[in-house]
Short mmCIF file of C-alpha atoms in Angstrom, two decimals:
data_model
loop_
_atom_site.label_atom_id
_atom_site.label_comp_id
_atom_site.label_asym_id
_atom_site.label_seq_id
_atom_site.Cartn_x
_atom_site.Cartn_y
_atom_site.Cartn_z
CA UNK Z 1 68.69 -32.40 34.17
CA UNK Z 2 70.95 -32.81 37.21
CA UNK Z 3 68.92 -33.09 40.71
CA UNK Z 4 70.94 -30.09 41.93
CA UNK Z 5 69.39 -28.03 38.98
CA UNK Z 6 66.26 -28.81 39.77
CA UNK Z 7 66.93 -27.25 43.02
CA UNK Z 8 66.97 -24.00 41.48
CA UNK Z 9 64.65 -21.91 40.53
CA UNK Z 10 64.17 -20.28 36.58
CA UNK Z 11 65.03 -16.82 37.63
CA UNK Z 12 68.55 -18.13 38.71
CA UNK Z 13 69.70 -19.03 34.82
CA UNK Z 14 68.11 -15.51 33.88
CA UNK Z 15 70.55 -12.49 33.76
CA UNK Z 16 68.52 -9.54 35.92
CA UNK Z 17 70.39 -7.01 33.30
CA UNK Z 18 68.60 -9.18 29.47
CA UNK Z 19 65.91 -10.82 30.91
CA UNK Z 20 67.19 -13.64 29.18
CA UNK Z 21 69.15 -17.16 30.45
CA UNK Z 22 72.91 -16.31 31.13
CA UNK Z 23 75.42 -16.36 28.18
CA UNK Z 24 78.91 -16.97 29.28
CA UNK Z 25 77.84 -15.65 33.23
CA UNK Z 26 80.83 -14.27 35.29
CA UNK Z 27 80.08 -12.78 38.96
CA UNK Z 28 80.81 -9.70 40.82
CA UNK Z 29 82.58 -9.55 43.94
CA UNK Z 30 79.37 -9.57 46.17
CA UNK Z 31 77.83 -11.98 45.09
CA UNK Z 32 75.63 -12.03 42.08
CA UNK Z 33 75.32 -12.95 38.63
CA UNK Z 34 75.13 -11.68 34.91
CA UNK Z 35 76.72 -11.74 31.21
CA UNK Z 36 80.12 -10.76 30.54
CA UNK Z 37 79.02 -8.92 28.07
CA UNK Z 38 75.99 -7.10 29.32
CA UNK Z 39 77.56 -6.26 32.99
CA UNK Z 40 80.48 -4.51 30.37
CA UNK Z 41 77.93 -3.07 28.81
CA UNK Z 42 77.08 -1.88 31.70
CA UNK Z 43 79.71 -0.56 33.34
CA UNK Z 44 81.41 1.33 30.24
CA UNK Z 45 78.35 3.46 30.62
CA UNK Z 46 77.64 4.28 34.01
CA UNK Z 47 79.55 7.02 35.65
CA UNK Z 48 79.85 4.50 38.96
CA UNK Z 49 81.76 1.12 39.16
CA UNK Z 50 78.32 -0.84 40.93
CA UNK Z 51 75.86 -3.44 41.36
CA UNK Z 52 73.24 -3.35 39.50
CA UNK Z 53 71.16 -5.30 42.08
CA UNK Z 54 72.78 -4.29 45.61
CA UNK Z 55 73.66 -1.59 44.19
CA UNK Z 56 77.61 -1.87 45.85
CA UNK Z 57 79.82 0.47 44.64
CA UNK Z 58 83.30 -1.00 43.28
CA UNK Z 59 85.85 1.64 43.85
CA UNK Z 60 88.19 -0.04 41.69
CA UNK Z 61 86.97 -2.38 38.75
CA UNK Z 62 86.62 -5.87 39.28
CA UNK Z 63 87.76 -8.63 37.85
CA UNK Z 64 85.07 -10.59 36.19
CA UNK Z 65 85.82 -14.56 37.23
CA UNK Z 66 83.90 -17.28 35.21
CA UNK Z 67 80.82 -19.10 37.36
CA UNK Z 68 81.30 -21.99 36.07
CA UNK Z 69 78.20 -23.92 37.78
CA UNK Z 70 76.31 -21.36 36.96
CA UNK Z 71 77.40 -21.55 33.46
CA UNK Z 72 77.16 -25.13 32.68
CA UNK Z 73 73.69 -25.25 34.64
CA UNK Z 74 73.03 -21.70 31.90
CA UNK Z 75 73.82 -23.77 29.32
CA UNK Z 76 71.44 -27.60 30.71
CA UNK Z 77 68.70 -24.70 30.71
CA UNK Z 78 69.14 -23.24 28.05
CA UNK Z 79 69.38 -26.65 26.01
CA UNK Z 80 66.04 -27.50 27.96
CA UNK Z 81 64.73 -24.54 27.12
CA UNK Z 82 64.84 -25.26 23.78
CA UNK Z 83 63.47 -28.50 23.74
CA UNK Z 84 60.69 -27.45 25.40
CA UNK Z 85 60.43 -24.02 22.97
CA UNK Z 86 61.04 -26.41 19.79
CA UNK Z 87 58.43 -28.76 21.06
CA UNK Z 88 56.31 -25.80 21.64
CA UNK Z 89 56.49 -23.57 18.60
CA UNK Z 90 55.04 -26.91 16.77
CA UNK Z 91 52.04 -26.56 18.48
CA UNK Z 92 51.80 -22.18 18.60
CA UNK Z 93 50.99 -20.90 15.76
CA UNK Z 94 53.38 -19.34 12.69
CA UNK Z 95 52.08 -15.86 12.18
CA UNK Z 96 49.55 -14.88 9.46
CA UNK Z 97 49.77 -11.91 7.24
CA UNK Z 98 47.35 -8.98 9.55
CA UNK Z 99 48.91 -11.20 12.62
CA UNK Z 100 50.70 -9.53 15.73
CA UNK Z 101 53.99 -11.62 15.35
CA UNK Z 102 56.67 -12.07 17.99
CA UNK Z 103 59.36 -9.28 18.16
CA UNK Z 104 62.14 -12.16 20.01
CA UNK Z 105 61.67 -15.04 17.35
CA UNK Z 106 64.38 -15.65 15.21
CA UNK Z 107 63.28 -17.35 11.97
CA UNK Z 108 59.89 -18.44 11.91
CA UNK Z 109 57.76 -15.56 13.43
CA UNK Z 110 55.47 -17.40 16.05
CA UNK Z 111 51.80 -15.78 16.73
CA UNK Z 112 51.89 -13.22 19.83
CA UNK Z 113 49.28 -13.21 22.46
CA UNK Z 114 50.70 -10.56 24.29
CA UNK Z 115 51.60 -7.70 24.01
CA UNK Z 116 53.81 -5.12 27.00
CA UNK Z 117 53.41 -1.83 27.51
CA UNK Z 118 56.06 -1.42 28.92
CA UNK Z 119 58.59 -3.11 27.29
CA UNK Z 120 57.00 -2.24 24.59
CA UNK Z 121 56.97 -5.31 22.67
CA UNK Z 122 55.10 -8.53 21.73
CA UNK Z 123 56.07 -12.30 23.08
CA UNK Z 124 54.32 -15.74 21.66
CA UNK Z 125 53.90 -18.41 24.07
CA UNK Z 126 57.34 -18.94 25.32
CA UNK Z 127 58.89 -15.74 24.95
CA UNK Z 128 55.78 -14.46 27.88
CA UNK Z 129 56.59 -17.17 29.84
CA UNK Z 130 59.38 -14.46 31.65
CA UNK Z 131 56.29 -11.73 32.19
CA UNK Z 132 54.68 -14.57 33.64
CA UNK Z 133 57.21 -16.01 36.42
CA UNK Z 134 59.57 -13.84 37.21
CA UNK Z 135 58.07 -11.47 40.08
CA UNK Z 136 59.37 -7.97 38.12
CA UNK Z 137 58.29 -8.62 35.44
CA UNK Z 138 55.18 -10.25 36.89
CA UNK Z 139 53.77 -5.97 37.60
CA UNK Z 140 54.83 -5.13 33.61
CA UNK Z 141 51.31 -3.80 32.21
CA UNK Z 142 50.46 -7.18 29.36
CA UNK Z 143 47.42 -6.64 26.45
CA UNK Z 144 45.61 -8.00 23.59
CA UNK Z 145 48.57 -8.38 20.52
CA UNK Z 146 48.70 -4.69 18.71
CA UNK Z 147 51.53 -3.75 16.89
CA UNK Z 148 53.14 -0.36 15.89
CA UNK Z 149 53.17 -0.55 20.59
CA UNK Z 150 55.89 2.82 19.43
CA UNK Z 151 52.19 5.04 19.15
CA UNK Z 152 51.51 4.37 22.89
CA UNK Z 153 54.17 6.75 23.47
CA UNK Z 154 54.48 10.28 23.69
CA UNK Z 155 56.55 11.72 20.71
CA UNK Z 156 56.97 14.95 22.54
CA UNK Z 157 57.98 12.64 25.57
CA UNK Z 158 58.87 9.60 25.01
CA UNK Z 159 57.04 8.79 27.10
CA UNK Z 160 53.91 6.65 27.75
CA UNK Z 161 50.65 7.82 26.97
CA UNK Z 162 49.32 6.49 30.04
CA UNK Z 163 46.88 9.38 31.07
CA UNK Z 164 43.76 11.08 29.26
CA UNK Z 165 43.09 14.50 29.13
CA UNK Z 166 38.97 15.08 29.00
CA UNK Z 167 39.74 18.99 27.77
CA UNK Z 168 41.69 18.34 24.15
CA UNK Z 169 40.59 14.56 23.95
CA UNK Z 170 43.58 13.15 24.11
CA UNK Z 171 46.14 10.38 25.36
CA UNK Z 172 48.88 11.98 27.16
CA UNK Z 173 52.06 11.37 29.13
CA UNK Z 174 53.00 12.55 32.63
CA UNK Z 175 55.11 15.20 31.46
CA UNK Z 176 52.54 16.46 29.07
CA UNK Z 177 49.72 16.61 32.65
CA UNK Z 178 52.68 18.62 33.95
CA UNK Z 179 53.36 20.57 30.93
CA UNK Z 180 51.13 21.62 28.46
CA UNK Z 181 47.72 19.93 29.82
CA UNK Z 182 48.63 21.18 33.32
CA UNK Z 183 45.79 23.19 33.94
CA UNK Z 184 43.22 21.08 31.89
CA UNK Z 185 41.39 17.99 33.79
CA UNK Z 186 43.83 14.62 33.42
CA UNK Z 187 42.75 11.24 34.88
CA UNK Z 188 44.26 7.28 34.14
CA UNK Z 189 43.66 5.53 31.26
CA UNK Z 190 42.17 3.03 33.29
CA UNK Z 191 39.59 5.75 34.44
CA UNK Z 192 39.01 7.32 30.98
CA UNK Z 193 38.99 3.80 29.96
CA UNK Z 194 35.99 2.88 32.20
CA UNK Z 195 34.51 5.29 31.55
CA UNK Z 196 34.13 4.91 27.18
CA UNK Z 197 33.64 1.25 28.25
CA UNK Z 198 30.46 1.89 30.72
CA UNK Z 199 29.65 4.14 27.46
CA UNK Z 200 30.23 1.96 24.22
CA UNK Z 201 28.08 -0.59 26.84
CA UNK Z 202 25.24 1.59 26.59
CA UNK Z 203 25.65 2.64 22.46
CA UNK Z 204 26.23 -1.15 22.23
CA UNK Z 205 22.60 -2.16 24.40
CA UNK Z 206 21.19 1.06 22.48
CA UNK Z 207 22.31 -0.36 19.39
CA UNK Z 208 21.16 -3.99 19.72
CA UNK Z 209 17.49 -2.69 21.14
CA UNK Z 210 17.68 -0.44 18.01
CA UNK Z 211 18.09 -3.77 16.13
CA UNK Z 212 15.93 -6.29 18.29
CA UNK Z 213 12.74 -3.27 17.25
CA UNK Z 214 14.22 -2.58 13.53
CA UNK Z 215 14.45 -6.89 13.89
CA UNK Z 216 10.20 -7.23 15.57
CA UNK Z 217 9.68 -4.67 12.66
CA UNK Z 218 10.05 -6.98 10.16
CA UNK Z 219 8.69 -9.27 11.28
CA UNK Z 220 5.11 -7.64 11.82
CA UNK Z 221 5.79 -6.17 8.38
CA UNK Z 222 6.14 -9.51 6.90
CA UNK Z 223 2.89 -10.55 8.59
CA UNK Z 224 1.09 -7.55 7.05
CA UNK Z 225 2.55 -9.21 3.76
CA UNK Z 226 1.09 -13.10 4.43
CA UNK Z 227 -2.16 -10.70 6.04
CA UNK Z 228 -1.93 -9.40 2.82
CA UNK Z 229 -1.41 -12.20 0.44
CA UNK Z 230 -4.16 -14.28 2.90
CA UNK Z 231 -7.19 -11.57 1.98
CA UNK Z 232 -6.04 -11.42 -1.65
CA UNK Z 233 -6.43 -14.91 -1.59
CA UNK Z 234 -9.61 -14.96 0.69
CA UNK Z 235 -11.01 -12.39 -1.94
CA UNK Z 236 -10.14 -13.35 -4.86
CA UNK Z 237 -11.70 -17.13 -3.95
CA UNK Z 238 -14.41 -14.86 -3.25
CA UNK Z 239 -14.52 -12.41 -6.67
CA UNK Z 240 -14.40 -15.65 -8.65
CA UNK Z 241 -17.39 -17.14 -6.76
CA UNK Z 242 -19.30 -14.61 -7.05
CA UNK Z 243 -18.44 -13.50 -10.67
CA UNK Z 244 -18.72 -16.82 -12.03
CA UNK Z 245 -21.64 -17.42 -9.98
CA UNK Z 246 -23.21 -13.98 -11.98
CA UNK Z 247 -22.15 -15.25 -14.57
CA UNK Z 248 -23.92 -18.27 -14.50
CA UNK Z 249 -27.00 -16.35 -14.94
CA UNK Z 250 -26.24 -14.43 -17.53
CA UNK Z 251 -25.28 -17.01 -19.80
CA UNK Z 252 -28.67 -19.38 -18.28
CA UNK Z 253 -30.69 -16.34 -18.72
CA UNK Z 254 -29.07 -15.94 -22.41
CA UNK Z 255 -30.00 -19.55 -23.03
CA UNK Z 256 -33.76 -18.86 -22.22
CA UNK Z 257 -33.96 -16.28 -24.02
CA UNK Z 258 -33.15 -17.83 -27.16
CA UNK Z 259 -35.06 -20.88 -25.74
CA UNK Z 260 -37.91 -18.62 -25.96
CA UNK Z 261 -37.29 -17.28 -29.25
CA UNK Z 262 -36.86 -19.99 -31.36
CA UNK Z 263 -39.80 -21.05 -29.69
CA UNK Z 264 -41.98 -18.57 -30.96
CA UNK Z 265 -39.98 -18.88 -34.59
CA UNK Z 266 -40.52 -22.58 -33.63
CA UNK Z 267 -44.52 -22.20 -33.39
CA UNK Z 268 -45.09 -19.45 -36.86
CA UNK Z 269 -42.53 -21.99 -38.99
CA UNK Z 270 -45.31 -25.25 -37.61
CA UNK Z 271 -48.60 -22.85 -38.27
CA UNK Z 272 -47.49 -21.39 -41.98
CA UNK Z 273 -46.58 -25.18 -42.61
CA UNK Z 274 -49.69 -25.75 -41.44
CA UNK Z 275 -52.03 -23.95 -43.92
CA UNK Z 276 -50.10 -24.51 -46.97
CA UNK Z 277 -50.11 -28.69 -46.37
CA UNK Z 278 -54.52 -27.42 -45.91
CA UNK Z 279 -53.47 -25.41 -48.96
CA UNK Z 280 -52.19 -28.17 -51.05
CA UNK Z 281 -54.98 -31.12 -50.41
CA UNK Z 282 -57.36 -28.40 -51.44
CA UNK Z 283 -55.44 -27.23 -54.44
CA UNK Z 284 -54.75 -30.37 -55.37
CA UNK Z 285 -58.70 -31.46 -55.40
CA UNK Z 286 -59.78 -28.40 -57.20
CA UNK Z 287 -57.06 -29.12 -59.89
CA UNK Z 288 -58.36 -32.58 -59.96
CA UNK Z 289 -62.17 -31.20 -60.41
CA UNK Z 290 -60.57 -28.94 -63.28
CA UNK Z 291 -59.87 -31.50 -65.17
CA UNK Z 292 -62.91 -33.17 -65.14
CA UNK Z 293 -64.83 -30.10 -66.50
CA UNK Z 294 -62.37 -29.29 -69.30
CA UNK Z 295 -62.59 -32.97 -70.69
CA UNK Z 296 -66.84 -33.17 -69.55
CA UNK Z 297 -66.86 -29.42 -71.91
CA UNK Z 298 -64.74 -31.43 -74.84
CA UNK Z 299 -67.67 -34.40 -75.11
CA UNK Z 300 -69.36 -34.14 -77.98
CA UNK Z 301 -71.92 -36.57 -76.97
CA UNK Z 302 -74.61 -33.89 -76.11
CA UNK Z 303 -76.73 -37.22 -73.18
CA UNK Z 304 -73.98 -37.29 -71.35
CA UNK Z 305 -72.65 -33.73 -71.25
CA UNK Z 306 -76.33 -33.37 -69.60
CA UNK Z 307 -76.67 -36.21 -67.34
CA UNK Z 308 -72.97 -35.86 -65.37
CA UNK Z 309 -73.29 -31.22 -65.24
CA UNK Z 310 -75.72 -31.84 -62.41
CA UNK Z 311 -72.63 -33.51 -60.38
CA UNK Z 312 -69.96 -31.64 -61.40
CA UNK Z 313 -71.11 -28.39 -60.65
CA UNK Z 314 -70.93 -28.94 -57.70
CA UNK Z 315 -68.23 -27.86 -55.60
CA UNK Z 316 -65.54 -29.55 -53.80
CA UNK Z 317 -66.16 -28.26 -50.23
CA UNK Z 318 -63.18 -25.29 -49.46
CA UNK Z 319 -61.98 -23.55 -46.86
CA UNK Z 320 -62.64 -19.92 -46.74
CA UNK Z 321 -59.19 -18.06 -47.37
CA UNK Z 322 -59.76 -14.28 -47.41
CA UNK Z 323 -59.07 -13.45 -43.57
CA UNK Z 324 -56.79 -16.75 -42.74
CA UNK Z 325 -52.67 -14.71 -42.40
CA UNK Z 326 -49.91 -16.26 -40.90
CA UNK Z 327 -49.37 -13.26 -38.17
CA UNK Z 328 -45.35 -12.94 -37.31
CA UNK Z 329 -44.89 -12.80 -33.55
CA UNK Z 330 -43.34 -9.63 -32.11
CA UNK Z 331 -40.18 -9.95 -30.92
CA UNK Z 332 -39.15 -6.18 -30.64
CA UNK Z 333 -38.96 -5.70 -26.19
CA UNK Z 334 -38.13 -9.02 -25.72
CA UNK Z 335 -34.19 -8.30 -24.82
CA UNK Z 336 -35.41 -5.07 -22.89
CA UNK Z 337 -37.75 -7.70 -20.67
CA UNK Z 338 -34.91 -10.26 -21.21
CA UNK Z 339 -32.52 -7.67 -19.80
CA UNK Z 340 -35.15 -6.17 -16.94
CA UNK Z 341 -35.56 -9.73 -16.31
CA UNK Z 342 -31.60 -10.75 -15.23
CA UNK Z 343 -31.29 -7.35 -13.33
CA UNK Z 344 -33.44 -8.16 -11.65
CA UNK Z 345 -32.66 -11.16 -11.23
CA UNK Z 346 -28.33 -10.75 -10.60
CA UNK Z 347 -29.51 -8.12 -8.38
CA UNK Z 348 -31.25 -10.62 -6.15
CA UNK Z 349 -28.82 -12.78 -6.50
CA UNK Z 350 -25.80 -9.55 -5.99
CA UNK Z 351 -27.69 -9.73 -2.63
CA UNK Z 352 -27.63 -13.13 -0.88
CA UNK Z 353 -24.30 -13.54 -2.73
CA UNK Z 354 -22.93 -10.33 -1.09
CA UNK Z 355 -24.37 -11.72 2.39
CA UNK Z 356 -23.21 -14.90 2.17
CA UNK Z 357 -19.83 -13.55 1.91
CA UNK Z 358 -20.20 -10.60 4.53
CA UNK Z 359 -20.80 -13.64 6.73
CA UNK Z 360 -18.58 -15.57 6.04
CA UNK Z 361 -15.61 -13.13 7.03
CA UNK Z 362 -17.61 -12.34 10.21
CA UNK Z 363 -17.34 -16.60 11.25
CA UNK Z 364 -13.72 -15.60 10.57
CA UNK Z 365 -14.33 -13.62 14.87
CA UNK Z 366 -15.69 -17.13 15.76
CA UNK Z 367 -15.23 -17.18 19.82
CA UNK Z 368 -15.70 -20.05 22.01
CA UNK Z 369 -17.83 -20.10 24.22
CA UNK Z 370 -19.45 -21.83 26.87
CA UNK Z 371 -22.38 -21.62 29.10
CA UNK Z 372 -21.84 -20.22 32.87
CA UNK Z 373 -23.54 -22.84 35.34
CA UNK Z 374 -22.79 -20.15 38.13
CA UNK Z 375 -25.22 -18.14 36.27
CA UNK Z 376 -27.97 -20.44 34.62
CA UNK Z 377 -31.60 -20.48 36.40
CA UNK Z 378 -31.63 -23.27 38.80
CA UNK Z 379 -34.53 -24.52 36.36
CA UNK Z 380 -32.16 -24.67 33.36
CA UNK Z 381 -29.76 -27.94 32.64
CA UNK Z 382 -26.52 -27.36 31.03
CA UNK Z 383 -24.60 -30.02 29.05
CA UNK Z 384 -20.67 -31.84 30.74
CA UNK Z 385 -19.77 -29.13 27.55
CA UNK Z 386 -21.47 -25.88 28.44
CA UNK Z 387 -23.05 -26.24 24.61
CA UNK Z 388 -26.93 -27.23 25.02
CA UNK Z 389 -29.35 -25.26 27.70
CA UNK Z 390 -33.01 -26.16 28.23
CA UNK Z 391 -36.13 -26.12 31.33
CA UNK Z 392 -36.66 -27.87 33.17
CA UNK Z 393 -40.45 -27.85 35.38
CA UNK Z 394 -37.42 -29.46 38.34
CA UNK Z 395 -36.32 -26.42 39.93
CA UNK Z 396 -32.31 -27.92 42.00
CA UNK Z 397 -31.50 -26.94 45.11
CA UNK Z 398 -28.42 -24.03 43.72
CA UNK Z 399 -26.65 -21.71 45.95
CA UNK Z 400 -28.27 -18.13 45.33
CA UNK Z 401 -25.12 -16.20 45.06
CA UNK Z 402 -25.71 -12.81 43.28
CA UNK Z 403 -24.24 -14.25 39.06
CA UNK Z 404 -27.44 -16.62 39.59
CA UNK Z 405 -30.65 -14.95 37.56
CA UNK Z 406 -33.31 -15.97 40.51
CA UNK Z 407 -36.57 -15.27 38.55
CA UNK Z 408 -35.65 -16.08 34.65
CA UNK Z 409 -34.68 -18.46 32.75
CA UNK Z 410 -31.57 -17.03 31.53
CA UNK Z 411 -27.87 -17.72 31.67
CA UNK Z 412 -24.60 -16.90 30.98
CA UNK Z 413 -21.23 -17.02 28.91
CA UNK Z 414 -18.27 -17.95 30.95
CA UNK Z 415 -16.63 -15.53 28.44
CA UNK Z 416 -16.74 -11.91 29.01
CA UNK Z 417 -15.69 -9.29 25.61
CA UNK Z 418 -14.24 -5.89 25.65
CA UNK Z 419 -13.01 -5.20 23.20
CA UNK Z 420 -12.45 -6.37 20.01
CA UNK Z 421 -15.12 -8.56 17.55
CA UNK Z 422 -16.41 -11.82 18.25
CA UNK Z 423 -19.23 -14.07 16.27
CA UNK Z 424 -20.70 -17.61 17.50
CA UNK Z 425 -23.89 -19.45 16.67
CA UNK Z 426 -27.30 -20.44 17.62
CA UNK Z 427 -29.34 -23.37 16.51
CA UNK Z 428 -32.67 -22.66 17.26
CA UNK Z 429 -34.02 -25.74 16.00
CA UNK Z 430 -37.19 -27.39 17.13
CA UNK Z 431 -38.05 -24.57 19.22
CA UNK Z 432 -41.30 -22.84 19.64
CA UNK Z 433 -39.53 -19.86 21.89
CA UNK Z 434 -36.13 -18.68 22.59
CA UNK Z 435 -34.20 -15.57 23.22
CA UNK Z 436 -30.20 -14.89 23.00
CA UNK Z 437 -28.21 -11.70 21.57
CA UNK Z 438 -25.25 -9.97 24.26
CA UNK Z 439 -25.86 -8.39 28.07
CA UNK Z 440 -23.55 -6.15 29.65
CA UNK Z 441 -21.87 -7.43 33.35
CA UNK Z 442 -23.47 -5.17 35.77
CA UNK Z 443 -26.81 -6.24 34.58
CA UNK Z 444 -30.34 -6.87 36.68
CA UNK Z 445 -29.65 -10.84 37.65
CA UNK Z 446 -33.00 -10.87 40.18
CA UNK Z 447 -36.05 -9.27 39.95
CA UNK Z 448 -38.38 -8.54 36.92
CA UNK Z 449 -36.14 -7.93 33.54
CA UNK Z 450 -36.72 -6.41 30.99
CA UNK Z 451 -34.76 -6.85 27.38
CA UNK Z 452 -33.15 -3.87 25.72
CA UNK Z 453 -30.19 -1.70 25.19
CA UNK Z 454 -31.86 0.93 28.24
CA UNK Z 455 -31.50 -2.11 30.63
CA UNK Z 456 -27.85 -3.58 29.37
CA UNK Z 457 -29.53 -6.12 26.48
CA UNK Z 458 -29.11 -5.94 23.18
CA UNK Z 459 -31.32 -9.77 22.14
CA UNK Z 460 -34.09 -10.83 19.52
CA UNK Z 461 -36.48 -13.56 20.65
CA UNK Z 462 -39.08 -15.85 19.45
CA UNK Z 463 -42.44 -15.62 20.62
CA UNK Z 464 -45.38 -17.67 19.57
CA UNK Z 465 -43.87 -20.00 17.38
CA UNK Z 466 -44.28 -16.84 13.98
CA UNK Z 467 -43.61 -13.43 16.49
CA UNK Z 468 -39.91 -12.92 15.92
CA UNK Z 469 -39.01 -9.34 17.41
CA UNK Z 470 -35.74 -7.39 17.53
CA UNK Z 471 -35.97 -5.97 21.25
CA UNK Z 472 -34.94 -2.47 21.12
CA UNK Z 473 -36.26 0.17 23.91
CA UNK Z 474 -39.38 0.16 21.01
CA UNK Z 475 -40.30 -4.12 20.30
CA UNK Z 476 -39.01 -4.43 16.42
CA UNK Z 477 -41.64 -6.96 14.20
CA UNK Z 478 -39.23 -8.80 12.42
CA UNK Z 479 -41.27 -10.26 9.13
CA UNK Z 480 -38.67 -13.24 8.01
CA UNK Z 481 -40.26 -15.38 4.77
CA UNK Z 482 -39.15 -18.33 6.82
CA UNK Z 483 -37.55 -19.42 10.65
CA UNK Z 484 -34.65 -19.68 11.14
CA UNK Z 485 -33.07 -22.93 12.36
CA UNK Z 486 -29.51 -21.56 12.93
CA UNK Z 487 -28.52 -17.77 14.18
CA UNK Z 488 -24.97 -15.94 13.89
CA UNK Z 489 -24.17 -13.00 16.40
CA UNK Z 490 -21.96 -10.97 15.90
CA UNK Z 491 -20.48 -8.03 17.83
CA UNK Z 492 -17.93 -5.22 17.04
CA UNK Z 493 -17.40 -3.71 20.68
CA UNK Z 494 -15.74 -0.76 18.70
CA UNK Z 495 -18.06 0.97 16.56
CA UNK Z 496 -21.07 -0.46 18.36
CA UNK Z 497 -22.93 -2.90 16.91
CA UNK Z 498 -24.85 -6.12 17.79
CA UNK Z 499 -25.90 -7.65 14.60
CA UNK Z 500 -28.17 -10.92 14.26
CA UNK Z 501 -27.97 -13.78 10.96
CA UNK Z 502 -30.09 -16.40 9.53
CA UNK Z 503 -27.07 -18.27 8.98
CA UNK Z 504 -28.40 -21.47 6.69
CA UNK Z 505 -29.93 -18.31 4.40
CA UNK Z 506 -27.17 -16.68 4.98
CA UNK Z 507 -29.38 -12.76 5.59
CA UNK Z 508 -29.31 -10.08 8.73
CA UNK Z 509 -31.84 -10.95 10.51
CA UNK Z 510 -31.28 -7.08 12.65
CA UNK Z 511 -28.34 -5.05 13.89
CA UNK Z 512 -28.49 -3.19 16.34
CA UNK Z 513 -26.36 -0.19 15.90
CA UNK Z 514 -24.45 3.13 17.70
CA UNK Z 515 -24.70 1.19 20.88
CA UNK Z 516 -22.89 3.02 23.45
CA UNK Z 517 -19.97 -0.77 25.20
CA UNK Z 518 -18.89 1.15 28.97
CA UNK Z 519 -18.01 -2.90 30.39
CA UNK Z 520 -18.00 -6.33 29.74
CA UNK Z 521 -20.88 -7.88 27.60
CA UNK Z 522 -21.26 -11.37 28.38
CA UNK Z 523 -23.00 -14.02 25.37
CA UNK Z 524 -26.88 -14.30 26.73
CA UNK Z 525 -29.34 -17.48 26.18
CA UNK Z 526 -32.95 -18.07 27.50
CA UNK Z 527 -34.75 -21.50 26.21
CA UNK Z 528 -37.97 -19.85 27.41
CA UNK Z 529 -40.62 -22.47 29.50
CA UNK Z 530 -40.67 -25.66 27.90
CA UNK Z 531 -44.04 -25.08 27.51
CA UNK Z 532 -45.08 -28.80 29.05
CA UNK Z 533 -42.89 -30.10 26.07
CA UNK Z 534 -43.90 -28.04 23.01
CA UNK Z 535 -40.49 -25.66 23.34
CA UNK Z 536 -38.65 -28.83 25.03
CA UNK Z 537 -36.13 -28.28 22.05
CA UNK Z 538 -32.46 -27.16 23.89
CA UNK Z 539 -30.69 -23.85 22.57
CA UNK Z 540 -27.64 -25.42 21.23
CA UNK Z 541 -23.84 -23.05 21.11
CA UNK Z 542 -22.87 -25.31 17.89
CA UNK Z 543 -19.43 -24.53 15.94
CA UNK Z 544 -19.09 -22.67 13.27
CA UNK Z 545 -19.02 -25.11 9.29
CA UNK Z 546 -16.53 -22.49 6.69
CA UNK Z 547 -18.02 -22.87 3.87
CA UNK Z 548 -14.94 -22.49 0.61
#
């Protein structure tokens, strides 16, 4: 394109009537340019012969002369635009089924980028340019491409639907607002659009919130299923273990019963065999004597018979078998006694197995407990990891803060609990005196202390090596078959339960029930006086050893 044409703006190549590049451009006497066909048609359909741009009226229809300069420039511009359109159309997307196509494209229809609510047409990238560059077209309302733009026109008045009647909840045109809807609450579409869009935003937010709640509920249900599976697997494993142990006990009792019966049977057989053997020996001796007697009785020699009669007449030594009997052992009641014995054994074994299962279940509530040095009596020594404590004769110089026990050799844990369940274990091996459990936050730490629930303590203790006590309001003597080396402490805050277990024996030592907890609970420990070294072993907070 020549340098001169480059000085012209794109608007100067467009007819203001058809809004397209000039075709056979002509000039009016007032100096404005139009397509010959456009201006001719305009004058033929108009009562006045006037310029569409400046509205100058011509009394006599002027002769229209071809503007050769504009014609040449328009031709060059059209060629350049066609080249650009050809290059651009190769980059643009061809309209696919279901997509809005350009209304101006001839031949291959390109995908529309925008629809104009004024022109009621949709445009591809190339044909949209006039709306983006021409000042008159820039004021048109462009939207994302839509089909059936005619549906945006009022069927009754053939005007654009640009208002909304709130009473009838419908879109109307300007004429509708002053006729059929003149008494109604009518607002611009944009105003109603903004309101409805805000409602949709709120609805969408509510829906998303509902979706999120349901997703969380799905996760909750999945977690419940996982927990159910985990609990079921644990119960099945424990059930297999318990019933396998009981089955082994039954099989052992059965084997023992059969062994006992066979032993009695064998003893009877051995006794009978002994008697028979002895009898057979006597029979053999008697048969031998009978033969000798018979032989002598047949002798015709008087002297021989008389000489041997005396020695033969003496009876051989034999046993008096009159009172000898083989008494079959009484098997009656053996099975009944064995079953009763098995029942007692199983009852005791089931009790132990149930205790083991129960203890393992409680051990799942294990918490990490460490000693709080700010509460420790100055004569107590705490390990660096806060897991061990023992009494020392040397009193440390420590600040007497409100949390510290001043008189007794006690210490609390750093951790407190005001809900739920928790469990921890304490090793007492090698100690001759100790005490521990839980205590409420408001306990007295400075004066004389009574270890009782009434004063905020739920503990058990050992006094004088074998004197085990539950420190209730009235102390309870505990009869233990053997002293525990490790004690488990379990607390259920809501149920008001504090239980102590012999870990190695998996046996319940004592439970405080029906407690009413209203404030924080702290694990409590007292290693007691070292008794000149006889009680120097520490109390140790040990980690739980989980067994399968």
